[in-house]
CSV table of C-alpha atoms in Angstrom, one decimal:
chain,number,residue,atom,x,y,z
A,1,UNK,CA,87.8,119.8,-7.3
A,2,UNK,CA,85.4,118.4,-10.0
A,3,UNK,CA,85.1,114.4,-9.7
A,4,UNK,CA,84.9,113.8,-13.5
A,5,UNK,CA,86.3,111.0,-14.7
A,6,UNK,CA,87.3,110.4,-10.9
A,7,UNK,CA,86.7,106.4,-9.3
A,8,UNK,CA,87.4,106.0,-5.9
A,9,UNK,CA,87.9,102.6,-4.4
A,10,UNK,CA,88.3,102.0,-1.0
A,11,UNK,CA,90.0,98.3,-0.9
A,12,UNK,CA,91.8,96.5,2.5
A,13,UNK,CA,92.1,100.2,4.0
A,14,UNK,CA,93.8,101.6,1.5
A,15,UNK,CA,91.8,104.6,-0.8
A,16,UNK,CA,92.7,104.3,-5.0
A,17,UNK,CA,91.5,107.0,-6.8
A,18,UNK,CA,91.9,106.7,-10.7
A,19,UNK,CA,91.7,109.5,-13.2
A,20,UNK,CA,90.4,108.4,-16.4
A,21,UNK,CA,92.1,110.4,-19.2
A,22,UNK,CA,92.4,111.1,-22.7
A,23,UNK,CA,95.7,110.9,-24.1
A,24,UNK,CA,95.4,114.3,-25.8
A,25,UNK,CA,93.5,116.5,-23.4
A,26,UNK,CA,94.7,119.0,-22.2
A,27,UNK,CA,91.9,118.8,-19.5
A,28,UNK,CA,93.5,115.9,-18.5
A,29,UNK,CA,96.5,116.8,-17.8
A,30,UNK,CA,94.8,119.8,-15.9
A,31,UNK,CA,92.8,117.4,-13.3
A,32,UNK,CA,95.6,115.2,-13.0
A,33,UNK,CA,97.8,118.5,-11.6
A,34,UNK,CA,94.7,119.4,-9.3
A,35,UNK,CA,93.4,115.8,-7.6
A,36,UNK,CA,97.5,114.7,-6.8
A,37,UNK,CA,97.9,118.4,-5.3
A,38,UNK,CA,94.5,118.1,-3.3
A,39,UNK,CA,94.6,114.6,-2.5
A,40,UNK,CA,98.4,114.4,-1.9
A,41,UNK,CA,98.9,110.7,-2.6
A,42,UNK,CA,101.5,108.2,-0.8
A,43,UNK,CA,101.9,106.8,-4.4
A,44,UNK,CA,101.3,107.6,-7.7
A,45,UNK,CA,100.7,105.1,-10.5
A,46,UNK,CA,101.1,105.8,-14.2
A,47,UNK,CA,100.1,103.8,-16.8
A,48,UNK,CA,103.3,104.0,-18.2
A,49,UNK,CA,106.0,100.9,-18.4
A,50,UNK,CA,109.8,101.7,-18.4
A,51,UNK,CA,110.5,101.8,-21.9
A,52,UNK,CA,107.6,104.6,-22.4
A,53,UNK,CA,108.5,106.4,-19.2
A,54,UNK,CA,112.8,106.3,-20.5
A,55,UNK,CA,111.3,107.8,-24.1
A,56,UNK,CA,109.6,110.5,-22.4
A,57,UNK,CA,112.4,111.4,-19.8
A,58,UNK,CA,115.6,111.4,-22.1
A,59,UNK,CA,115.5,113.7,-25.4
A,60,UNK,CA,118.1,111.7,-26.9
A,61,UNK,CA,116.5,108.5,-27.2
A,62,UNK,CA,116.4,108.3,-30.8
A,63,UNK,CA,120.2,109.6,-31.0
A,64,UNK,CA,121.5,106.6,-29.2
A,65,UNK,CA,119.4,104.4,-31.6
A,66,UNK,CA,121.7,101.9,-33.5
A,67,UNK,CA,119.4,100.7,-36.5
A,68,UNK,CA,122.2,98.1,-37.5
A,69,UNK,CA,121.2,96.7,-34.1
A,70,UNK,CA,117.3,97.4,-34.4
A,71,UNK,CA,117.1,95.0,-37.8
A,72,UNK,CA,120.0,92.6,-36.6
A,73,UNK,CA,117.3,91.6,-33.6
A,74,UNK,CA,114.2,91.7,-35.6
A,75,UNK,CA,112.7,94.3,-34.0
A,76,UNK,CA,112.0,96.4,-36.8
A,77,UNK,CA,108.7,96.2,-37.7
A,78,UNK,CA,108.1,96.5,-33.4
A,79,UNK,CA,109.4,99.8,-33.9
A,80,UNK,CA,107.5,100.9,-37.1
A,81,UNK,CA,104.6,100.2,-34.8
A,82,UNK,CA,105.5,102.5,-32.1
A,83,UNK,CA,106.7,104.9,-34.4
A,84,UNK,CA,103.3,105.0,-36.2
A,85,UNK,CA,101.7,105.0,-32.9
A,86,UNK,CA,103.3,108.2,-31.7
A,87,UNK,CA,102.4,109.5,-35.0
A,88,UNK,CA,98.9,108.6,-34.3
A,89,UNK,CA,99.2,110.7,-30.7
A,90,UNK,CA,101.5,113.6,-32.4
A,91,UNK,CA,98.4,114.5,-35.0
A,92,UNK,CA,95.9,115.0,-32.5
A,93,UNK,CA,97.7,116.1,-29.8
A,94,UNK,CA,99.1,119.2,-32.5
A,95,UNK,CA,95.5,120.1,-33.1
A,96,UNK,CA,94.6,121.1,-29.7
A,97,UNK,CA,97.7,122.6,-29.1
A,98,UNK,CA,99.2,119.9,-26.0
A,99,UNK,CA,102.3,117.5,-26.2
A,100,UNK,CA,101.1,114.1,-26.5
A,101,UNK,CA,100.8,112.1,-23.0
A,102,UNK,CA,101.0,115.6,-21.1
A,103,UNK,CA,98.8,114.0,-18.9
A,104,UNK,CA,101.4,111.2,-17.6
A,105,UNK,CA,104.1,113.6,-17.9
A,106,UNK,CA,101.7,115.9,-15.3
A,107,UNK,CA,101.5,112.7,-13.1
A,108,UNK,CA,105.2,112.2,-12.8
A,109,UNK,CA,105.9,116.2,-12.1
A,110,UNK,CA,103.3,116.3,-10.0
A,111,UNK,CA,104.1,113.0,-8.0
A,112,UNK,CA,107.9,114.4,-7.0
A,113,UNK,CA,106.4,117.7,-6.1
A,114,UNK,CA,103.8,115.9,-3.7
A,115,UNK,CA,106.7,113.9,-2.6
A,116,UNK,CA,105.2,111.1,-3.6
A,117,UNK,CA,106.1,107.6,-4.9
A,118,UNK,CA,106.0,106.7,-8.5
A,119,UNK,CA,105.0,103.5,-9.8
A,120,UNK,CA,105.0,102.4,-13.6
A,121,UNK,CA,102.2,100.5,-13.6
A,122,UNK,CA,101.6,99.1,-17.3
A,123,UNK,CA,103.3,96.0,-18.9
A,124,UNK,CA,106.2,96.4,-20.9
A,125,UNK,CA,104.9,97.6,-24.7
A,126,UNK,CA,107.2,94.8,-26.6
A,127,UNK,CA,105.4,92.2,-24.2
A,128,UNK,CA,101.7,93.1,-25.2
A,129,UNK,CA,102.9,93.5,-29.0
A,130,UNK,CA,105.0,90.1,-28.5
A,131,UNK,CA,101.2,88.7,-27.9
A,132,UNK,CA,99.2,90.2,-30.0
A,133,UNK,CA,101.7,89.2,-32.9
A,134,UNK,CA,101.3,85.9,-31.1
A,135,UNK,CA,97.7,85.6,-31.7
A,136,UNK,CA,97.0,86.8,-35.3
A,137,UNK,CA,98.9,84.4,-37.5
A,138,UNK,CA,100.5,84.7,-41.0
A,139,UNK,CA,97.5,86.6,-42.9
A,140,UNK,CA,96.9,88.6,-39.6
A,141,UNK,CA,100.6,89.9,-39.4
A,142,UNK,CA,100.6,90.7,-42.9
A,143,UNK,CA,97.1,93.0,-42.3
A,144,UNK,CA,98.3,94.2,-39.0
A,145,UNK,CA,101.5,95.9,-40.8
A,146,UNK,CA,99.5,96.9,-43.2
A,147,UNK,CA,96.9,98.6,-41.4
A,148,UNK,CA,99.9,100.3,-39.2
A,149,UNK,CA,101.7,101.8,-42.1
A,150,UNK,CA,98.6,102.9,-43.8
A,151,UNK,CA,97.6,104.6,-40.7
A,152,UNK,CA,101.0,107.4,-42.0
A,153,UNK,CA,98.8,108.4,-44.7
A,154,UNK,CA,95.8,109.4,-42.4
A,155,UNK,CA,95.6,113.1,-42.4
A,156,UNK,CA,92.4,112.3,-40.2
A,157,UNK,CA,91.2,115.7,-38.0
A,158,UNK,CA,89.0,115.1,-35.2
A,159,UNK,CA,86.5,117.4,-33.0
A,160,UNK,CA,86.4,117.8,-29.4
A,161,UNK,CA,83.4,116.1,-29.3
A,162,UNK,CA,85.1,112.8,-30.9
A,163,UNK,CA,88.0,113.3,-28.6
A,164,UNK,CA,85.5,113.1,-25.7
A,165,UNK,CA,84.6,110.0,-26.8
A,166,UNK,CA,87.8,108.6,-27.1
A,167,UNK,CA,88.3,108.8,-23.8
A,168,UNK,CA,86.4,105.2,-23.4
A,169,UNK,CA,89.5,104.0,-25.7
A,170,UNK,CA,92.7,103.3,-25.4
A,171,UNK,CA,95.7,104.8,-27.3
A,172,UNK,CA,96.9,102.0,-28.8
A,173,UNK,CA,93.2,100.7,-29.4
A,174,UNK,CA,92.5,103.7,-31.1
A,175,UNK,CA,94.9,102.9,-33.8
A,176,UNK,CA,94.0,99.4,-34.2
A,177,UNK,CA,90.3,99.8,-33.9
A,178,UNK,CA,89.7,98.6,-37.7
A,179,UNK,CA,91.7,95.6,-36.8
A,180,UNK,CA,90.7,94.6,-33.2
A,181,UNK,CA,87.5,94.7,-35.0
A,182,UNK,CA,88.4,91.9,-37.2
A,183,UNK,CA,90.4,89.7,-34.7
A,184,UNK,CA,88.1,90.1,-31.4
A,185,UNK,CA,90.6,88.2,-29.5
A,186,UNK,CA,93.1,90.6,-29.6
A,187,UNK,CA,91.1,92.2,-27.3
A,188,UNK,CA,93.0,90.1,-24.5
A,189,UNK,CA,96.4,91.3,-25.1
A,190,UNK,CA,95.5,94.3,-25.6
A,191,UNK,CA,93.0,95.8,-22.7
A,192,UNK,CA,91.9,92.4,-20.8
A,193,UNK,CA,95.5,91.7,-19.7
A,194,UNK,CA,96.9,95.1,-19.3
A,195,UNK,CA,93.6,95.8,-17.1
A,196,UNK,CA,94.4,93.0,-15.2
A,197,UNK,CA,98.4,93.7,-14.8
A,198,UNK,CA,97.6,97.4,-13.9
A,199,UNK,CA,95.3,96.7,-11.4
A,200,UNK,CA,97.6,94.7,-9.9
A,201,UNK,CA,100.2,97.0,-9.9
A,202,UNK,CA,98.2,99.8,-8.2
A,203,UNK,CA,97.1,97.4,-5.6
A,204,UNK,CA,100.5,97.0,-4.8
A,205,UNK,CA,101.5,100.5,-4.9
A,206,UNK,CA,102.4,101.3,-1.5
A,207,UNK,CA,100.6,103.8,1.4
A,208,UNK,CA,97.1,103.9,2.2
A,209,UNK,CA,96.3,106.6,-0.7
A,210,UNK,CA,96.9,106.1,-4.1
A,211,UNK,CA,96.0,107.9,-7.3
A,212,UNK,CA,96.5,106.2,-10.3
A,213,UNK,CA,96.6,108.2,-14.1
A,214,UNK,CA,94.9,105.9,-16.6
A,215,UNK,CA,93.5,106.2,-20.1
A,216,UNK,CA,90.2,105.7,-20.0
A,217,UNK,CA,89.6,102.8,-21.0
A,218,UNK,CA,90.9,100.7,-18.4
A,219,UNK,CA,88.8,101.7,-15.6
A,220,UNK,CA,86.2,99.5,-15.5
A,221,UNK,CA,88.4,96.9,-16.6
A,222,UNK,CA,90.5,97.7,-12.9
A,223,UNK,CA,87.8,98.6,-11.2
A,224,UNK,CA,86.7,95.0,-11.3
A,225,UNK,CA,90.3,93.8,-11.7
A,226,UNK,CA,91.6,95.0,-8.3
A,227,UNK,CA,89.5,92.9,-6.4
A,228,UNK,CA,91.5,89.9,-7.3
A,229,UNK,CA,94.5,88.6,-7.4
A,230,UNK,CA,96.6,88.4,-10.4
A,231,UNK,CA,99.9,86.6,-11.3
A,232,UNK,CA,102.5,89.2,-12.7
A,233,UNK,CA,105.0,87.2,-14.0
A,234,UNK,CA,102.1,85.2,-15.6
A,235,UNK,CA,101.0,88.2,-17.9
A,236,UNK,CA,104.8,89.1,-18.2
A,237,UNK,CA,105.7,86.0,-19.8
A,238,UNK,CA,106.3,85.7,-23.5
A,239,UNK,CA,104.3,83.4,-25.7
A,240,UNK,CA,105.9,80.1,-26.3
A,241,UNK,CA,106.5,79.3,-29.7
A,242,UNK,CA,105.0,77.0,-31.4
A,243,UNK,CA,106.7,74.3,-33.2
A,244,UNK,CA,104.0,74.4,-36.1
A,245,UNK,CA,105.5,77.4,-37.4
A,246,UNK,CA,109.0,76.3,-37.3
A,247,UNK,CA,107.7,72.7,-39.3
A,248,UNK,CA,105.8,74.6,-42.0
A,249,UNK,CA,108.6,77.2,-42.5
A,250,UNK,CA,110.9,74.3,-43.3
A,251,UNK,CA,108.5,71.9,-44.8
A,252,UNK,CA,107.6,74.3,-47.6
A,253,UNK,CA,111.0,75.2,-49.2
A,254,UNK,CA,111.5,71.3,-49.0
A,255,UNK,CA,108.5,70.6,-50.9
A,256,UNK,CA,109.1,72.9,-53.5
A,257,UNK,CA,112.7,72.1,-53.5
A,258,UNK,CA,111.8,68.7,-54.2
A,259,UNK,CA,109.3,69.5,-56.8
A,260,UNK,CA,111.5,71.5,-58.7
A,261,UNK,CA,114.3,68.5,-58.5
A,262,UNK,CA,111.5,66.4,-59.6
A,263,UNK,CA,110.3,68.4,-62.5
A,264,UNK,CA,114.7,69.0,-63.3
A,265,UNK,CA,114.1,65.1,-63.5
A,266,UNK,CA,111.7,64.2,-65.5
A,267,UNK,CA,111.6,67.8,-67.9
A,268,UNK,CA,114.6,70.3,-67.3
A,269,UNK,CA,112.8,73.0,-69.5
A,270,UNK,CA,109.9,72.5,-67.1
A,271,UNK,CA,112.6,72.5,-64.0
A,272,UNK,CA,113.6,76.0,-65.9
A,273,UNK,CA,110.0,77.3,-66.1
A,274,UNK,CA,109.8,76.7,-62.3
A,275,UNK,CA,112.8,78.4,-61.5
A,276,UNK,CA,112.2,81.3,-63.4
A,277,UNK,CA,109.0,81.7,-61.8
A,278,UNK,CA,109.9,81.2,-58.0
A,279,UNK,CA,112.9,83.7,-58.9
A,280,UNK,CA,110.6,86.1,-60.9
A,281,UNK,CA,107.6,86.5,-58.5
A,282,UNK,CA,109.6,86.1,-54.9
A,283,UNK,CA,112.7,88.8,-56.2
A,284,UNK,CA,110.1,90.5,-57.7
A,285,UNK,CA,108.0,91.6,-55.0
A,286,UNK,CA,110.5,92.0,-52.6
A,287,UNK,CA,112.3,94.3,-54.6
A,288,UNK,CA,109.2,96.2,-55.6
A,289,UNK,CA,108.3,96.6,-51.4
A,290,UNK,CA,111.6,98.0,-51.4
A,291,UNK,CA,111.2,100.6,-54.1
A,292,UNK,CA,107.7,101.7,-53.1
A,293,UNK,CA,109.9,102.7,-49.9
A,294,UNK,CA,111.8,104.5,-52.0
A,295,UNK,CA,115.1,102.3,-51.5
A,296,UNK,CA,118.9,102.6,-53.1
A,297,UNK,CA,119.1,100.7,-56.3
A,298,UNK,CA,121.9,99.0,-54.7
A,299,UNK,CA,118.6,97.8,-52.1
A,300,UNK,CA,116.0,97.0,-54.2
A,301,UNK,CA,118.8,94.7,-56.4
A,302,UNK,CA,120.0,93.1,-53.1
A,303,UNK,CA,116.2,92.2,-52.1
A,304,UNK,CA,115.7,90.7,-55.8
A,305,UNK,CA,118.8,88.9,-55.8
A,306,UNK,CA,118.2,87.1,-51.8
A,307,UNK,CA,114.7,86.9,-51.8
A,308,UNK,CA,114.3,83.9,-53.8
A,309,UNK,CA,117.1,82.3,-51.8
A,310,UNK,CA,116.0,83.8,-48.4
A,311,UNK,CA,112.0,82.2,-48.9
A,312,UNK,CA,114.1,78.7,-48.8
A,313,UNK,CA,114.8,79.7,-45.4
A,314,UNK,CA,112.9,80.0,-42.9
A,315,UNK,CA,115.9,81.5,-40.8
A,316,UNK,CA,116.5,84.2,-43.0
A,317,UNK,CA,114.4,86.9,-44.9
A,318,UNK,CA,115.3,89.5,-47.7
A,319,UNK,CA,114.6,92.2,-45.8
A,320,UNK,CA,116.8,92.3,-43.2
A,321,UNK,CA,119.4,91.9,-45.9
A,322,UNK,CA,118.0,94.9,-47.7
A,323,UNK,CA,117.7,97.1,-45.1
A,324,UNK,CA,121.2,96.4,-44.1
A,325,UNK,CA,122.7,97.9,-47.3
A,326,UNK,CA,120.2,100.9,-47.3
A,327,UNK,CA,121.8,101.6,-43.8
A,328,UNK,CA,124.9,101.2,-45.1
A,329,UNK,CA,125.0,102.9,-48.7
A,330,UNK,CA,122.4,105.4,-46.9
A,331,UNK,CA,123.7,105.5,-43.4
A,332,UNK,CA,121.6,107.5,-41.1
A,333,UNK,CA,123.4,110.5,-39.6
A,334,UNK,CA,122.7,112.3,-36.0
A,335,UNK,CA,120.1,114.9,-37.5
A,336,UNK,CA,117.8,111.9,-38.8
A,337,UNK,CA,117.3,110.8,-35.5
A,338,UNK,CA,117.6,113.9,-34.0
A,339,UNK,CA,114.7,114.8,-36.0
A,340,UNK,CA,112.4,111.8,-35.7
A,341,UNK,CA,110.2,112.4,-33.4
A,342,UNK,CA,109.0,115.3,-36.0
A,343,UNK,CA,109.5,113.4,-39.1
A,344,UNK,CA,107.0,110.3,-38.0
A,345,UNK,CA,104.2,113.0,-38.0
A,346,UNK,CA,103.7,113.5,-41.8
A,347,UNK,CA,103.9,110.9,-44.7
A,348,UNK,CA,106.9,113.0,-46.4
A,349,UNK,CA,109.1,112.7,-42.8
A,350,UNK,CA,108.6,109.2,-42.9
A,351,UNK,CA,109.9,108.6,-46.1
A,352,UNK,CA,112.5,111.3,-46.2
A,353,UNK,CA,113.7,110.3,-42.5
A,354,UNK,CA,116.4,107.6,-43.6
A,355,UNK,CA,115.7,105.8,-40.5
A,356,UNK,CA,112.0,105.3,-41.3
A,357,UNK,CA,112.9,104.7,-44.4
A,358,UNK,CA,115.1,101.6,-43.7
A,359,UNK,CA,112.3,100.6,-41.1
A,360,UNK,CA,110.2,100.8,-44.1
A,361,UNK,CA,112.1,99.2,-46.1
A,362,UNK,CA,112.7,95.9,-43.6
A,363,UNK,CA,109.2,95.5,-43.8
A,364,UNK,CA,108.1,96.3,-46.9
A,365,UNK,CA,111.1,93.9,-49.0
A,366,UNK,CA,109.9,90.9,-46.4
A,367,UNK,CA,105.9,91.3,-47.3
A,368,UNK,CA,106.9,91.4,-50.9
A,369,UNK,CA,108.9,87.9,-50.5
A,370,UNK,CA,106.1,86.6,-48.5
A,371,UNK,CA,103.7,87.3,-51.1
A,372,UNK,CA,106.0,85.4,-53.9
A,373,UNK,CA,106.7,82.4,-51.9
A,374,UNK,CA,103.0,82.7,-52.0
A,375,UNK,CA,102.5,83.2,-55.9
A,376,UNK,CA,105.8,81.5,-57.3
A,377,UNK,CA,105.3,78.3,-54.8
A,378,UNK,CA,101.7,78.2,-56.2
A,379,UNK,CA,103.1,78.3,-60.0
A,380,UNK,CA,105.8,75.9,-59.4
A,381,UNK,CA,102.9,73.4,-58.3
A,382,UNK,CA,101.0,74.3,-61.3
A,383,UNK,CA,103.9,73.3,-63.6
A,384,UNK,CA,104.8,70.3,-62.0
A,385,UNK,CA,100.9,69.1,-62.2
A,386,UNK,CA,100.9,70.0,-66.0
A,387,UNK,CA,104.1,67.9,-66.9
A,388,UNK,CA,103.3,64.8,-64.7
């Protein structure tokens, strides 16, 4: 048995071994299969939470999707995320001819063959994107989306050679390396924590042998990690919210509120030029993010008409409201979501899929308003300033 990418710890009279993989190798998935039938485990641990392990153990995940729901609890740029992830993974892993994360698939087959038990050993995926969002502000969120939804276009091709060297990376890191790059701390949610709450995990894993399947990446981070304690339901824990947020949200649309009163006040056409403005750029934009994803006309007038009303509240945002009527005048049927696990693998599925497209539409609508509060707000100033 070759001890590539093989760590053994021996740790309170128990032996871990961890098998660094690569997402997409099929050689990974092959030396998983060989060290769990050679070593025949008490436990195996994959670094797989239970949302991730559901999605790869029912094939009709996406059918019982209800995107009325997905939008109603804000999770829909969460999902674009994921979606664009598994993109990510579908594009390599068709190039060398695997399913992508064969090799935690192998560990879960393998582990009920070896009679072994199974432990899903990674944080829950909506908690580490829950603080990462956490972490990057306004301008970060804004670049974040960005960087995920330009990440459809890539039609990027890589060797074996570069596929040997992601091994020393983590999936999700791989997409995000252009961003982690530019916000270092991310690195915390992202790998520090997840190191810290797997090793935890396999050191709890019970018997005295225990092989854990692991991208890459995260074995030196456990490997240092499992000598200590760590607090799970401290890394499980949300981020609170802060209040700062909440007070800007409302103090802006008050201010300008007020400054448009004002301006009403002292020169009503210069209360009109305002108004036109804060309509013009925030319905604007929002309905232009909504036609670059290729919305219904009835869509991209709903997110003109609300955004300049929604940007007053900080409770609300056009693009929910948008994507609600492209679900509804477009309503997804059972082959879109049938078919989306395909569909998120090319630029065309994702805009042809019409549950991508809403997705796409939630998000794009709401960065367009974002960027008129932005541009109108700044105008509406201006005008008040020249009539003083």
């Amino acid at each position: 048995m070759t001890e590539d990418n093989i760590t053994r710890i021996y740790l309170n009279n128990k032996e871990y071994i961890l098998i660094g993989t690569a997402h997409v190798s099929k050689h990974s998935a092959e030396q998983v299969k060989e060290v769990i039938e050679a070593e025949k485990p008490d436990t195996v641990c994959v670094e797989l939470d239970e949302q991730r392990y559901q999605s790869i153990k029912d094939d009709n995940k996406w059918k019982n999707m209800d995107i009325f729901k997905v939008i109603k609890e804000k999770k829909a740029s969460l999902l674009l995320m994921n979606l664009a992830i598994s993109s990510f993974q579908k594009r390599m892993a068709k190039q060398f001819g695997i399913n992508p994360g064969q090799e935690m698939i192998q560990g879960i087959d393998s582990a009920q063959e070896a009679n072994a038990e199974l432990v899903l050993a990674d944080r829950n995926i909506q908690i580490t994107f829950a603080r990462i969002w956490n972490n990057i502000g306004l301008k970060g969120k804004a670049m974040l989306l960005t960087q995920v939804i330009a990440s459809i276009f890539s039609k990027e091709t890589i060797s074996e050679e570069e596929l040997e060297k992601m091994k020393q990376q983590d999936t999700i890191h791989t997409v995000l390396q252009e961003f982690t790059d530019t916000f270092p701390k991310l690195k915390k949610p992202l790998i520090d924590e997840r190191d810290q709450y797997l090793a935890q995990k396999i050191k709890d894993a019970p018997g005295e042998k225990v092989v854990a399947v692991l991208g890459a990446a995260h074995v030196p981070g456990i490997k240092e990690q499992i000598q200590k304690d760590h607090n799970l339901n401290k890394l499980r824990e949300l981020p609170p919210k802060s209040k700062l947020p909440k007070i800007i949200g409302w103090s802006i649309p008050i201010l300008i509120l007020a400054i448009i009163a004002y301006t009403f006040y002292a020169n009503p056409q210069a209360g009109w030029e305002q108004t036109v403005s804060w309509v013009i750029w925030n319905g604007g934009l929002s309905a232009f993010g909504a036609l670059i994803a290729l919305g219904h006309p009835l869509t991209i007038l709903t997110a003109l008409l609300v955004a300049p009303i929604t940007s007053l509240n900080p409770l609300l945002a056009a693009g929910w409201f948008a994507g609600f009527v492209q679900a509804y005048v477009r309503r997804p049927h059972v082959r879109d979501f049938e078919n989306l696990s395909e569909d998120v693998f090319t630029v065309k599925g994702f805009w042809r899929n019409k549950v991508t497209r809403v997705l796409l539409i939630v998000v794009l609508a709401n960065l367009g308003s974002s960027l008129g509060t932005f541009i109108g707000g700044v105008d509406v100033i201006r005008v008040f300033l020249e009539n003083l």
